[in-house]
XYZ file of C-alpha atoms in Angstrom:
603
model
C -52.203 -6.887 1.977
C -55.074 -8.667 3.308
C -54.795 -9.323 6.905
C -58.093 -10.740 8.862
C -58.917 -12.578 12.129
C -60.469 -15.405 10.390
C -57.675 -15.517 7.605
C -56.587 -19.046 8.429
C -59.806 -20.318 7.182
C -58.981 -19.052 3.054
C -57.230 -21.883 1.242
C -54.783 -19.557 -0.577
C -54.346 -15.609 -1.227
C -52.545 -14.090 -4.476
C -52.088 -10.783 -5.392
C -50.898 -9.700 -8.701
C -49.755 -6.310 -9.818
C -48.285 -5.670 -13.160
C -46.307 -2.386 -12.077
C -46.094 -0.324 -9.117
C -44.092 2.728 -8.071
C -43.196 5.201 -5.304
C -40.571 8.051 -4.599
C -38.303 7.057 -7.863
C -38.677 3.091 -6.973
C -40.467 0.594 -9.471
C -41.858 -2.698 -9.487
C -43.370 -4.684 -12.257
C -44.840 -8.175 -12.653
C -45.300 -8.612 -9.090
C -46.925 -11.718 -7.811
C -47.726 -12.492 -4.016
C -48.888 -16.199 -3.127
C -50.134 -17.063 0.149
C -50.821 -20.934 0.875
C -52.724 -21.216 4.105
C -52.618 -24.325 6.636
C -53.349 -24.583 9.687
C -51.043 -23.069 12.192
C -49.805 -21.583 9.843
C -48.833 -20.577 6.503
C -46.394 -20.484 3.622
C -45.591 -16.895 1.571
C -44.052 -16.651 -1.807
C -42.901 -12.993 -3.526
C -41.904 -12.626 -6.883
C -41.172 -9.304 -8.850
C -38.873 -6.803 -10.623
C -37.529 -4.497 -9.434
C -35.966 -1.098 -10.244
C -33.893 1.011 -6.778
C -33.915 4.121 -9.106
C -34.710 5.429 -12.779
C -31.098 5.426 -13.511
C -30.456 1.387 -12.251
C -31.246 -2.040 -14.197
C -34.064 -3.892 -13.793
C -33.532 -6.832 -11.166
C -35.463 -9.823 -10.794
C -36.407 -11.060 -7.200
C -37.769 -14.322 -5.334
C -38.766 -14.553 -1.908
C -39.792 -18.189 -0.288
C -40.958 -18.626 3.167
C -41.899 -22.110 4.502
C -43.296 -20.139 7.554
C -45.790 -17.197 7.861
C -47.798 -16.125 10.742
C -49.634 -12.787 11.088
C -52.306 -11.672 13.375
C -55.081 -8.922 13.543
C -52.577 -6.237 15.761
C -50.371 -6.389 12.307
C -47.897 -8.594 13.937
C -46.356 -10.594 11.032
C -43.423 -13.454 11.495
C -41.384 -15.082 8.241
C -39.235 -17.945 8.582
C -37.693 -18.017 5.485
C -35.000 -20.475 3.900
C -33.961 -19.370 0.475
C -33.882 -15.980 -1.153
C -32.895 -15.199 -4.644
C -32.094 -11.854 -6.640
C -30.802 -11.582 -9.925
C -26.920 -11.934 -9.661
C -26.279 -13.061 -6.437
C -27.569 -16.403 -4.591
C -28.447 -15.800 -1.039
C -29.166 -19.190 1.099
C -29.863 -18.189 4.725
C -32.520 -19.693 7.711
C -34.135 -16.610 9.438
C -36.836 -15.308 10.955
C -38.374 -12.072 10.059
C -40.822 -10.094 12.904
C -42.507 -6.700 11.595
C -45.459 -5.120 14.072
C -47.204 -1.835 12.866
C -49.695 0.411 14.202
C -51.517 3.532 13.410
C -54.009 5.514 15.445
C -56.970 6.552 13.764
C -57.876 10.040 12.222
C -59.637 12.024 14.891
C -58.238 10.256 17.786
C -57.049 12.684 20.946
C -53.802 11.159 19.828
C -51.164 12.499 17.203
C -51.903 10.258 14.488
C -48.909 8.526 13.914
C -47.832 5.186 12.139
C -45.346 3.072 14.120
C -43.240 0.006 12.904
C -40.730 -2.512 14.243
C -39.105 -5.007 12.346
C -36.461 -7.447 13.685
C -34.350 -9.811 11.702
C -32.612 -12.904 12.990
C -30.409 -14.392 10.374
C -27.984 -17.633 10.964
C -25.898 -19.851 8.370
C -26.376 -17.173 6.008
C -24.105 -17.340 2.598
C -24.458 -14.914 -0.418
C -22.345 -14.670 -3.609
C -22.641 -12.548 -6.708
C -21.576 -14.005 -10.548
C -18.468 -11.601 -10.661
C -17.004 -12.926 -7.203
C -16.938 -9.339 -5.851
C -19.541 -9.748 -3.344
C -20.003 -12.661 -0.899
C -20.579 -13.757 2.829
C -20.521 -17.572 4.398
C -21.721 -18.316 7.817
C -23.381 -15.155 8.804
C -25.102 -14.546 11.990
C -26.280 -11.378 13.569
C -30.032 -9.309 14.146
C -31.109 -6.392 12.892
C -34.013 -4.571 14.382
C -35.373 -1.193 12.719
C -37.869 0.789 13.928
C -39.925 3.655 11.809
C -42.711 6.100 12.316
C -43.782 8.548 10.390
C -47.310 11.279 11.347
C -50.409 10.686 8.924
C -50.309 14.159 8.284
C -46.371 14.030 6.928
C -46.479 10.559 5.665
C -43.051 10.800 3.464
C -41.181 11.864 6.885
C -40.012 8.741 8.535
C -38.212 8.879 11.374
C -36.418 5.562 12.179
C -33.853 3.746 14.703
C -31.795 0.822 14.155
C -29.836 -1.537 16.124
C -27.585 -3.775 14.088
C -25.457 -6.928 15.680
C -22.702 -8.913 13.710
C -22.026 -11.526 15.605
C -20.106 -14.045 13.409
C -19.271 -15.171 10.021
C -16.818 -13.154 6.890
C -17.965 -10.969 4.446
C -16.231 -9.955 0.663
C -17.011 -7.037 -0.503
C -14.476 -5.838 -3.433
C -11.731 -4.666 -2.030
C -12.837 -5.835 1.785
C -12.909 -8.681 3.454
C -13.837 -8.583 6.780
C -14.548 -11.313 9.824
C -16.602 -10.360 12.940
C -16.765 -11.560 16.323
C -18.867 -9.173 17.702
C -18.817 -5.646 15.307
C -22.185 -3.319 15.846
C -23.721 -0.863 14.447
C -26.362 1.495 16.308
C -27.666 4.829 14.419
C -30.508 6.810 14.282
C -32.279 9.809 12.223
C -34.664 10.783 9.442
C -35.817 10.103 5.895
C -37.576 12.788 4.283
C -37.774 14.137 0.516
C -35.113 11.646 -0.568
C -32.738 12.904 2.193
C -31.614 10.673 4.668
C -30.222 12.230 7.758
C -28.083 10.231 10.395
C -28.756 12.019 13.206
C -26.130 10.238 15.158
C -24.481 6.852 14.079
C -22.046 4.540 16.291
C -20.238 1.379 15.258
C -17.937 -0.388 17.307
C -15.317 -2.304 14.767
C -14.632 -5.489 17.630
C -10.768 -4.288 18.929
C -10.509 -2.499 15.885
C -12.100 0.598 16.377
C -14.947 2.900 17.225
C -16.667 4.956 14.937
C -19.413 7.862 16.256
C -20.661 10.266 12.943
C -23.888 11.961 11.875
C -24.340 12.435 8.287
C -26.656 14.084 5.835
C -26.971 11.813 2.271
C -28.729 12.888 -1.023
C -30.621 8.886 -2.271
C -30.593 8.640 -5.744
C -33.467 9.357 -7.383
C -35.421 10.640 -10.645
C -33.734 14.035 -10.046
C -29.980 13.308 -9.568
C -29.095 9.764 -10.363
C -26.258 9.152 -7.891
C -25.634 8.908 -3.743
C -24.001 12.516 -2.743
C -22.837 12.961 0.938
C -24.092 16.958 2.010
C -22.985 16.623 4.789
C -20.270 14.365 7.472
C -19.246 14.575 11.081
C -16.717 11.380 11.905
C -14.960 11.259 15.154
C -12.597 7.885 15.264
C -10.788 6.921 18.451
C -9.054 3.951 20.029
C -8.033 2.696 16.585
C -5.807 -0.021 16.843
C -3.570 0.319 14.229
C -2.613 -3.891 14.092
C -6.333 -4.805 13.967
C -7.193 -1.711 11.757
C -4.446 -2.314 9.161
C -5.506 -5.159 7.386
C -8.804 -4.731 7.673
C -9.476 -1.609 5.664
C -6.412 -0.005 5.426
C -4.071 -2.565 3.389
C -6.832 -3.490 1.080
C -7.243 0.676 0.133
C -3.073 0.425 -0.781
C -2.814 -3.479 -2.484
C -0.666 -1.597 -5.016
C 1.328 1.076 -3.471
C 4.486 1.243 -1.412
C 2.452 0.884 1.563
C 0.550 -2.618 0.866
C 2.854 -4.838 2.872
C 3.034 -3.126 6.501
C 2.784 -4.482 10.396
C 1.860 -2.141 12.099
C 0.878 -1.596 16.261
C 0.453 1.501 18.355
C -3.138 3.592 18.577
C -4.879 6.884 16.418
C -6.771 8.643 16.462
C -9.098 10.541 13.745
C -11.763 13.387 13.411
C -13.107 14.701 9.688
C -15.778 16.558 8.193
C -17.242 16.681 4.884
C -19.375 19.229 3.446
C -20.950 18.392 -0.821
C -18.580 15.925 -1.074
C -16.237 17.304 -0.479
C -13.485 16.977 2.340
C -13.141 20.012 4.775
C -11.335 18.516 7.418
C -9.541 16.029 9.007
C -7.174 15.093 12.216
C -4.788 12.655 12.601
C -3.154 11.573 15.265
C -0.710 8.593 16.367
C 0.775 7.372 19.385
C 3.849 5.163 20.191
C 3.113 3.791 16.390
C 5.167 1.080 14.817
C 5.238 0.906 10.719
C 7.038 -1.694 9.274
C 7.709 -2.921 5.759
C 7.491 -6.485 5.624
C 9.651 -6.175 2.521
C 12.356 -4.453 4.393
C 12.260 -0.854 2.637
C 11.582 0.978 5.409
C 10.436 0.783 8.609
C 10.160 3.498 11.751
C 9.149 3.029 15.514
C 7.414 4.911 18.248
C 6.005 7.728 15.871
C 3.868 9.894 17.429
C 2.412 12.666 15.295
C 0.160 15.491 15.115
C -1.480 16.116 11.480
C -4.130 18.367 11.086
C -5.150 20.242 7.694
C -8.196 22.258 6.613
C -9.445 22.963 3.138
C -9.384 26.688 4.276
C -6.748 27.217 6.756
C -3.042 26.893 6.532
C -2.123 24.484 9.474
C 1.509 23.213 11.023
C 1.831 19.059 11.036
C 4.680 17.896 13.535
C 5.970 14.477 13.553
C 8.519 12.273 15.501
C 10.332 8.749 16.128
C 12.794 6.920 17.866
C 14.225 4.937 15.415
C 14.151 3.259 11.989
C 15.882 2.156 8.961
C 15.293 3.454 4.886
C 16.388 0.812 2.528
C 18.144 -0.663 6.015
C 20.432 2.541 6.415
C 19.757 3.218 9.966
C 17.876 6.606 11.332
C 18.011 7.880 14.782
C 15.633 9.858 16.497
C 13.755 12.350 14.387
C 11.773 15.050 14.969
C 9.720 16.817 11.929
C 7.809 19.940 11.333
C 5.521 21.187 8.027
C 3.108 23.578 6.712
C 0.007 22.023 5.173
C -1.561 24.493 2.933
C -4.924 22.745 1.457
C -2.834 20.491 -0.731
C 0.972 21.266 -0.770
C 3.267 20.680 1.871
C 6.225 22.934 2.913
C 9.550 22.525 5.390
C 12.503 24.653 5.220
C 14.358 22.754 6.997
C 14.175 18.969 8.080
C 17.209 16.816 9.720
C 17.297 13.111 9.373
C 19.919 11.440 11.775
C 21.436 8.580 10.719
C 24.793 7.008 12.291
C 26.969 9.282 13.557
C 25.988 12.009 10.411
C 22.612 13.361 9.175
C 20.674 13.874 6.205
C 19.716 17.304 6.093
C 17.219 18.527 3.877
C 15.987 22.106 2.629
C 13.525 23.671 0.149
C 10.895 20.817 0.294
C 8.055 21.583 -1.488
C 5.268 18.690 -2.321
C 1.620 18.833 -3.917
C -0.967 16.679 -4.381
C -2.342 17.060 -7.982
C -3.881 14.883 -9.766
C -4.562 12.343 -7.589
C -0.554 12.315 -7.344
C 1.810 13.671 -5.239
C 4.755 16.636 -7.219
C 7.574 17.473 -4.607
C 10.995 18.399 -4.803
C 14.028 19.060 -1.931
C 17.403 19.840 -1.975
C 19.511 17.588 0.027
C 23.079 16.945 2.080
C 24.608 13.919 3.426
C 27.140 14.902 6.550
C 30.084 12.559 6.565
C 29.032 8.877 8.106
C 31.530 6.405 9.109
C 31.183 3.350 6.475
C 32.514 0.924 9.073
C 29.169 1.343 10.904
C 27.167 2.042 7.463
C 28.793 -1.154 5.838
C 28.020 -3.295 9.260
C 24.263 -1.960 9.503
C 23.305 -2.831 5.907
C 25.105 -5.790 6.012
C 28.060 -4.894 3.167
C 31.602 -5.660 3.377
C 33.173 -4.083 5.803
C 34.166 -0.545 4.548
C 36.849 2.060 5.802
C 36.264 5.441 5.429
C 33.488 8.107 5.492
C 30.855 9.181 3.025
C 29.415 12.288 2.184
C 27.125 13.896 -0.519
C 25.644 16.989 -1.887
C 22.508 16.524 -3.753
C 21.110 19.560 -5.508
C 17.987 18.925 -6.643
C 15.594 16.315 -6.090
C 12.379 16.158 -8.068
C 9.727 13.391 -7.822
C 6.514 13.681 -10.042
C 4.278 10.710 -11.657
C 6.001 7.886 -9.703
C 9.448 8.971 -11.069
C 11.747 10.633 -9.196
C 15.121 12.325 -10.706
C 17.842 14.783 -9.694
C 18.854 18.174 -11.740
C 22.597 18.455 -11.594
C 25.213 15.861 -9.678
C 25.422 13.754 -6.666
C 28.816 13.757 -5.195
C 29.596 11.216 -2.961
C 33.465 10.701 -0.957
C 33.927 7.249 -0.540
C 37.541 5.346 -0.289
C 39.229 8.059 -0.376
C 37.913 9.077 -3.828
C 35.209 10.777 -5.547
C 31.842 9.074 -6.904
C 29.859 11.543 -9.191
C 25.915 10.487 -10.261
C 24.748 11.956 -13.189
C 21.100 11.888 -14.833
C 19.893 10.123 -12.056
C 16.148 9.178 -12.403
C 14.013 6.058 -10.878
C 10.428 4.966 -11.043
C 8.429 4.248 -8.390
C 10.971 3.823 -5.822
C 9.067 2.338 -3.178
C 6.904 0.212 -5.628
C 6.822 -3.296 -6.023
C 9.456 -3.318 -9.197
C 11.561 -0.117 -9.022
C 13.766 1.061 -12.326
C 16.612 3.011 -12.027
C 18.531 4.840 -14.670
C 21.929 6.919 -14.099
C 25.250 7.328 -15.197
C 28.121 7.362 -12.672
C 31.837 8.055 -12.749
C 34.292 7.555 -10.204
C 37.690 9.038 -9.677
C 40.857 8.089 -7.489
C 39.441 5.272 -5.733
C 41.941 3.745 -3.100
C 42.780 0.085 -4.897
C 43.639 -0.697 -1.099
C 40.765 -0.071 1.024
C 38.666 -1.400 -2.061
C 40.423 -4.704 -2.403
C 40.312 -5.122 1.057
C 36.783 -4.378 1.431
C 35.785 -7.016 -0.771
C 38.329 -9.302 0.226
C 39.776 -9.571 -3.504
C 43.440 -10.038 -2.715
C 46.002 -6.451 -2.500
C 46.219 -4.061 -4.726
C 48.055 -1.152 -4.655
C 46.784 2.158 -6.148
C 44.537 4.498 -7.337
C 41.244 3.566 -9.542
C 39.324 5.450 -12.242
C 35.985 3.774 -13.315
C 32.660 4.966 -15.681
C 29.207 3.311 -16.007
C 26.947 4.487 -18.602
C 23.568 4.242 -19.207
C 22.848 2.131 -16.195
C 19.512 0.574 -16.130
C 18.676 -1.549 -12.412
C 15.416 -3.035 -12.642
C 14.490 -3.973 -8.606
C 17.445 -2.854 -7.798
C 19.452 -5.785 -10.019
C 21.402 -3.967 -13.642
C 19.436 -4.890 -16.943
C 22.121 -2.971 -19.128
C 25.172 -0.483 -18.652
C 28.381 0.296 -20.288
C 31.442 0.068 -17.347
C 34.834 0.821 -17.856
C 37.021 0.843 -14.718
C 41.114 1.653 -15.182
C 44.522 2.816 -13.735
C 43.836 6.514 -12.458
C 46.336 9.147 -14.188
C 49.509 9.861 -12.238
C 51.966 8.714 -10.392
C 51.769 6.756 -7.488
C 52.491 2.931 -5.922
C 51.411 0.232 -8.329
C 51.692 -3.123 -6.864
C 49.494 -6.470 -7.182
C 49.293 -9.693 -4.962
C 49.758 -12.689 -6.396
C 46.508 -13.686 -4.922
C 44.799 -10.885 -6.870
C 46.674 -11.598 -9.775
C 44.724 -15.174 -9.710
C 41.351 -13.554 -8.782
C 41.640 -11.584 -12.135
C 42.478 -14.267 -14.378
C 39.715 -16.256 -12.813
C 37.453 -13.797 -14.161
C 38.932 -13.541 -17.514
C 40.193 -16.989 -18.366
C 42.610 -18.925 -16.510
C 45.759 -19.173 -18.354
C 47.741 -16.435 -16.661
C 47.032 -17.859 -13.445
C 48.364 -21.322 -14.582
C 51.591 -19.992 -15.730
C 51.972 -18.373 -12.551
C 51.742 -21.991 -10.860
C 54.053 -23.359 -13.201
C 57.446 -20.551 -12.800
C 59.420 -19.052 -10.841
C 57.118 -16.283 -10.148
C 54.699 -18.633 -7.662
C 57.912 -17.796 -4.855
C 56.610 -14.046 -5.451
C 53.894 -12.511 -2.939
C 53.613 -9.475 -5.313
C 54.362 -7.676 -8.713
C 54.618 -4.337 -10.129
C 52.393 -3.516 -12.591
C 52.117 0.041 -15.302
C 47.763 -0.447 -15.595
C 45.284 -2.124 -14.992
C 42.073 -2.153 -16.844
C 39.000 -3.824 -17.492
C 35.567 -3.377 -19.205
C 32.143 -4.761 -19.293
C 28.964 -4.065 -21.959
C 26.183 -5.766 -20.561
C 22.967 -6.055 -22.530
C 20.345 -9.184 -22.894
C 22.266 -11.263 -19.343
C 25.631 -11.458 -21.454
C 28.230 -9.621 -20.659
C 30.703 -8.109 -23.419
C 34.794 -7.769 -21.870
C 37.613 -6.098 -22.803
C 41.226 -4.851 -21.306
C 44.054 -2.131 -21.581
C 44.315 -3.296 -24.877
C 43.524 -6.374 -27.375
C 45.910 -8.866 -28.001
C 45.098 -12.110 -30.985
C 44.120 -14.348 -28.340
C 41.871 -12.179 -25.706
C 42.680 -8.903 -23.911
C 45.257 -7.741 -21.495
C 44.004 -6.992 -17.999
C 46.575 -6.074 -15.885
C 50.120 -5.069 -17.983
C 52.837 -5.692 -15.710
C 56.210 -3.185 -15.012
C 59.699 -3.590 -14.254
C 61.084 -6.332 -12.092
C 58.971 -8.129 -11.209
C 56.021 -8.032 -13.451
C 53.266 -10.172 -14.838
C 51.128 -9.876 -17.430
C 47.227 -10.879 -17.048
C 45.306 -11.800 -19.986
C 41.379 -12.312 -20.831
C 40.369 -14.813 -23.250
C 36.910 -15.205 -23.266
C 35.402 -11.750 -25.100
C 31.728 -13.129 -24.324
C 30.532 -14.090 -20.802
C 27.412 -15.169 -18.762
C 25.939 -12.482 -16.455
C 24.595 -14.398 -13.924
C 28.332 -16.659 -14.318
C 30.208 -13.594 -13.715
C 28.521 -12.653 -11.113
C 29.050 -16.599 -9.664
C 32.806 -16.322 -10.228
C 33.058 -12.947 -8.125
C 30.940 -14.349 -5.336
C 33.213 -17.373 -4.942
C 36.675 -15.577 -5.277
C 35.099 -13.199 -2.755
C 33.776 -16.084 -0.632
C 37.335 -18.048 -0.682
C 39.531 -15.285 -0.084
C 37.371 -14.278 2.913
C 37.844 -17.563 4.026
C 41.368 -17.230 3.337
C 41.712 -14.329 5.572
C 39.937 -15.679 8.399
């Protein structure tokens, strides 16, 4: 560049170069106009240019209504618009670069020294794919550089970089500032840029302190690879940190709709790109589901792992709830071997019983975690389960052995049975299996059977009107899609045996109501509406459900419908079905309001 004392008094300067390059970067079909006037001038850049062999070829257009330079290399832009290929920048700011060199024999070190300082306001910038853009920017940047005549290509350089308002969107970021900064220092040499020491403060976020050594693309290895990486991150706030870069890094895992609050804590080191090792910790954390699968409070944890060395991870809370079942306080212990994770033990309180768990193994491989865990449920009082989760209220305990639980590729599934004791009965789950569990739309697939469920505590739980006796019921080929049934085959009867069989006449109206209504009319209409209950020799009814309809049947099939309940000795009554065909969603109405009006009933 020319640069005079006297260089106000040309009319115009223009430089022209038709390619240029320098340590991998290009330029072609560069132009350079420079209108003089009096105080000062107006500066206009055009080119194309190329970052590395491997990249396109970009066009660029740089327009500055003000220019002012003098003979100690001082040079100050005020420019308005700026323009690259793909993205529209708009932005008013002022642009200060100084430079000087002492000359070759001077007592001296010859060395070049530079300062450049940027003042941006307003500024906005947008790419044509949407993934990159800014609006109302303001901050400065100042970066300094020198670099010894003798060892020209070894720059050693400072900057000091202030945020101070506006949003930026950079795919899958977006990120408002009120104050973030970024200070860092080091050396560029031989297309290796080394951070000697680096420290941003994310505004009540976080801060960051790192040094880093980075391999630039260039014509010998076409992409960015970090050598080397020190990070030490404390007094991460985990409500301010969370959707700022966390959330946007899981928009489509089980852990994309959190609140979370408490602090962390993190140190890691990377060596070739490659992860060595990292430290997490947490204190008094809160992590919450906003979706209600899970949540657990006060967590603090210690998680430390090594590529090299086999380290222990320990982990504890106060409270929480998985799919709303309540947990007490926990305390957790692992062995992190590079990338599998082992516990021979781990106890999960919940109620007054426990989870306990044994055999976990996991592994990440893949990019996917492989685990698997054998599991028991202790007994837990249902009357507390039933009120915590918000169910009808349930007598009784449960209980359950689980074998063997596998989860691989977003599916988890279960080799053997899972026994549950509930009402005094038996529950059995078979072929168990579900996808993504935690995901957005979980699928679950099983077949269950259950065997000498008490009719009494069951009726009564689900305020259906008395029935006395024992139930047998099988549902096959269950498919729940988020958690509501797509398809199954259920059959629920009389259990073998001999025992009390007896009916209320308010059940004996609940059933015909979800059948057809006759029996329940003829009830009103004879003697038998004097009668609080009947005997009855079984009870029976079936349900085929498959594109929202829902195919029913009885004990057995009679010209006009099905029998439902087949009544015995004195008295007895005799429920039919009529309708073979019936509405999903409509049975499903019917059962809510006998439930709803017989719960009124009672109260």
């Amino acid at each position: 560049m020319l640069l005079s004392a006297n260089a106000h008094a040309l009319g115009a300067l223009q430089i022209s170069a038709e390619h240029m390059e320098r340590d991998g970067v290009e330029a072609k079909n560069m132009q350079l106009v420079v209108q003089f006037k009096e105080p000062v001038a107006s500066f206009k850049l055009t080119t194309e240019i190329k970052p590395n062999p491997n990249a396109a070829w970009g066009k660029v257009a740089l327009v500055c209504e003000r220019f002012d330079f003098s003979p100690n290399k001082k040079i100050n832009l005020e420019c308005a618009k700026n323009t690259i290929q793909h993205l529209q920048l708009t932005s008013a700011f002022q642009l200060s670069i100084q430079g000087q060199s002492n000359p070759r024999g001077s007592p001296v070190v010859n060395v070049n020294d530079y300062r450049a300082t940027l003042n941006f306001s307003d500024t906005s910038f947008s790419d044509e794919q949407g993934l990159h853009a800014g609006e109302k920017l303001s901050g400065q940047l100042v970066l300094n550089g020198s670099s010894s005549t003798t060892q020209p290509s070894n720059w050693r350089w400072q900057t000091d970089m202030l945020w101070q308002s506006g949003g930026v969107f950079w795919q899958p970021f977006y990120i408002e500032s009120q104050g973030h900064r970024l200070q860092a220092k080091g050396v560029y040499s031989a297309d290796i840029l080394s951070v000697e020491q680096a420290d941003l403060i994310l505004k009540d976020a976080a801060t960051l302190h790192a040094s880093a050594e980075v391999l630039m693309p260039s014509a010998a290895h076409a992409h960015l690879s970090l050598n080397q990486l020190q990070l030490q991150a404390s007094e991460i706030n985990l409500a301010k940190i969370y959707p700022l870069l966390l959330k946007p890094l899981l928009e489509n895992g089980a852990l994309s709709n959190l609140e979370m609050a408490g602090q962390a804590s993190l140190n890691l080191s990377v060596n070739n790109d490659t992860l060595q090792k990292f430290q997490l910790t947490l204190q008094q954390a809160d992590v919450e589901d906003k979706n209600g699968r899970f949540a657990f409070y006060k967590v603090n944890a210690d998680i430390p792992w090594s590529f090299d060395d086999i380290a222990q991870a320990q982990l504890d809370y106060q409270s929480g709830h998985l799919l709303h079942i309540p947990l007490g306080a926990t305390h957790l212990a692992a062995t992190l071997n590079r990338y599998s994770l082992t516990a021979k033990q781990l106890q999960w309180p919940i109620l007054d019983g426990a989870l306990n768990v044994s055999d976990l193994s996991a592994a990440w491989i893949k990019q996917q975690w492989h685990w698997h865990m054998r599991a028991e449920l202790t007994p837990i009082d249902m009357v507390a389960m039933s009120k915590a989760v918000g169910w009808p209220r349930m007598a009784g305990k449960v209980a359950a052995s689980i074998p063997l639980v596998t989860y691989s590729a977003g599916e988890l599934s279960t080799d053997g049975e899972m026994k549950f004791s509930v009402f005094n009965g038996n529950i059995v789950a078979q072929h168990l299996a579900i996808q993504t569990p935690l995901g957005v739309a979980p699928r679950l697939t099983a077949d269950v059977s259950m065997r000498n469920l008490d009719l009494g505590d069951l009726t009564r739980t689900f305020s259906f009107g008395a029935i006395e006796g024992k139930l047998d019921g099988d549902v096959n080929n269950l498919v729940l899609s988020n958690w509501q049934p797509v398809s199954f085959n259920a059959d629920f009867h009389s259990s073998e045996g001999r025992y009390p069989k007896k009916i209320s006449q308010r059940a004996v109206e609940n059933i015909s109501a979800l059948g057809g209504a006759g029996a329940a009319a003829a009830v009103q209409r004879s003697f038998l509406r004097f009668l609080k209950e009947f005997n009855y020799e079984k009870i029976g009814l079936s349900c085929q459900l498959n594109n929202d309809t829902c195919e029913m049947n009885g004990v057995e099939s009679t010209p006009q419908g099905y029998i439902i309940v087949k009544g015995s000795g004195i008295p007895a009554i005799t429920v039919m079905g009529y309708n073979h065909s019936v509405g999903w969603s409509e049975l499903l109405a019917r059962v809510k309001r006998i439930t709803a009006d017989n719960a009124a009933v009672i109260k």
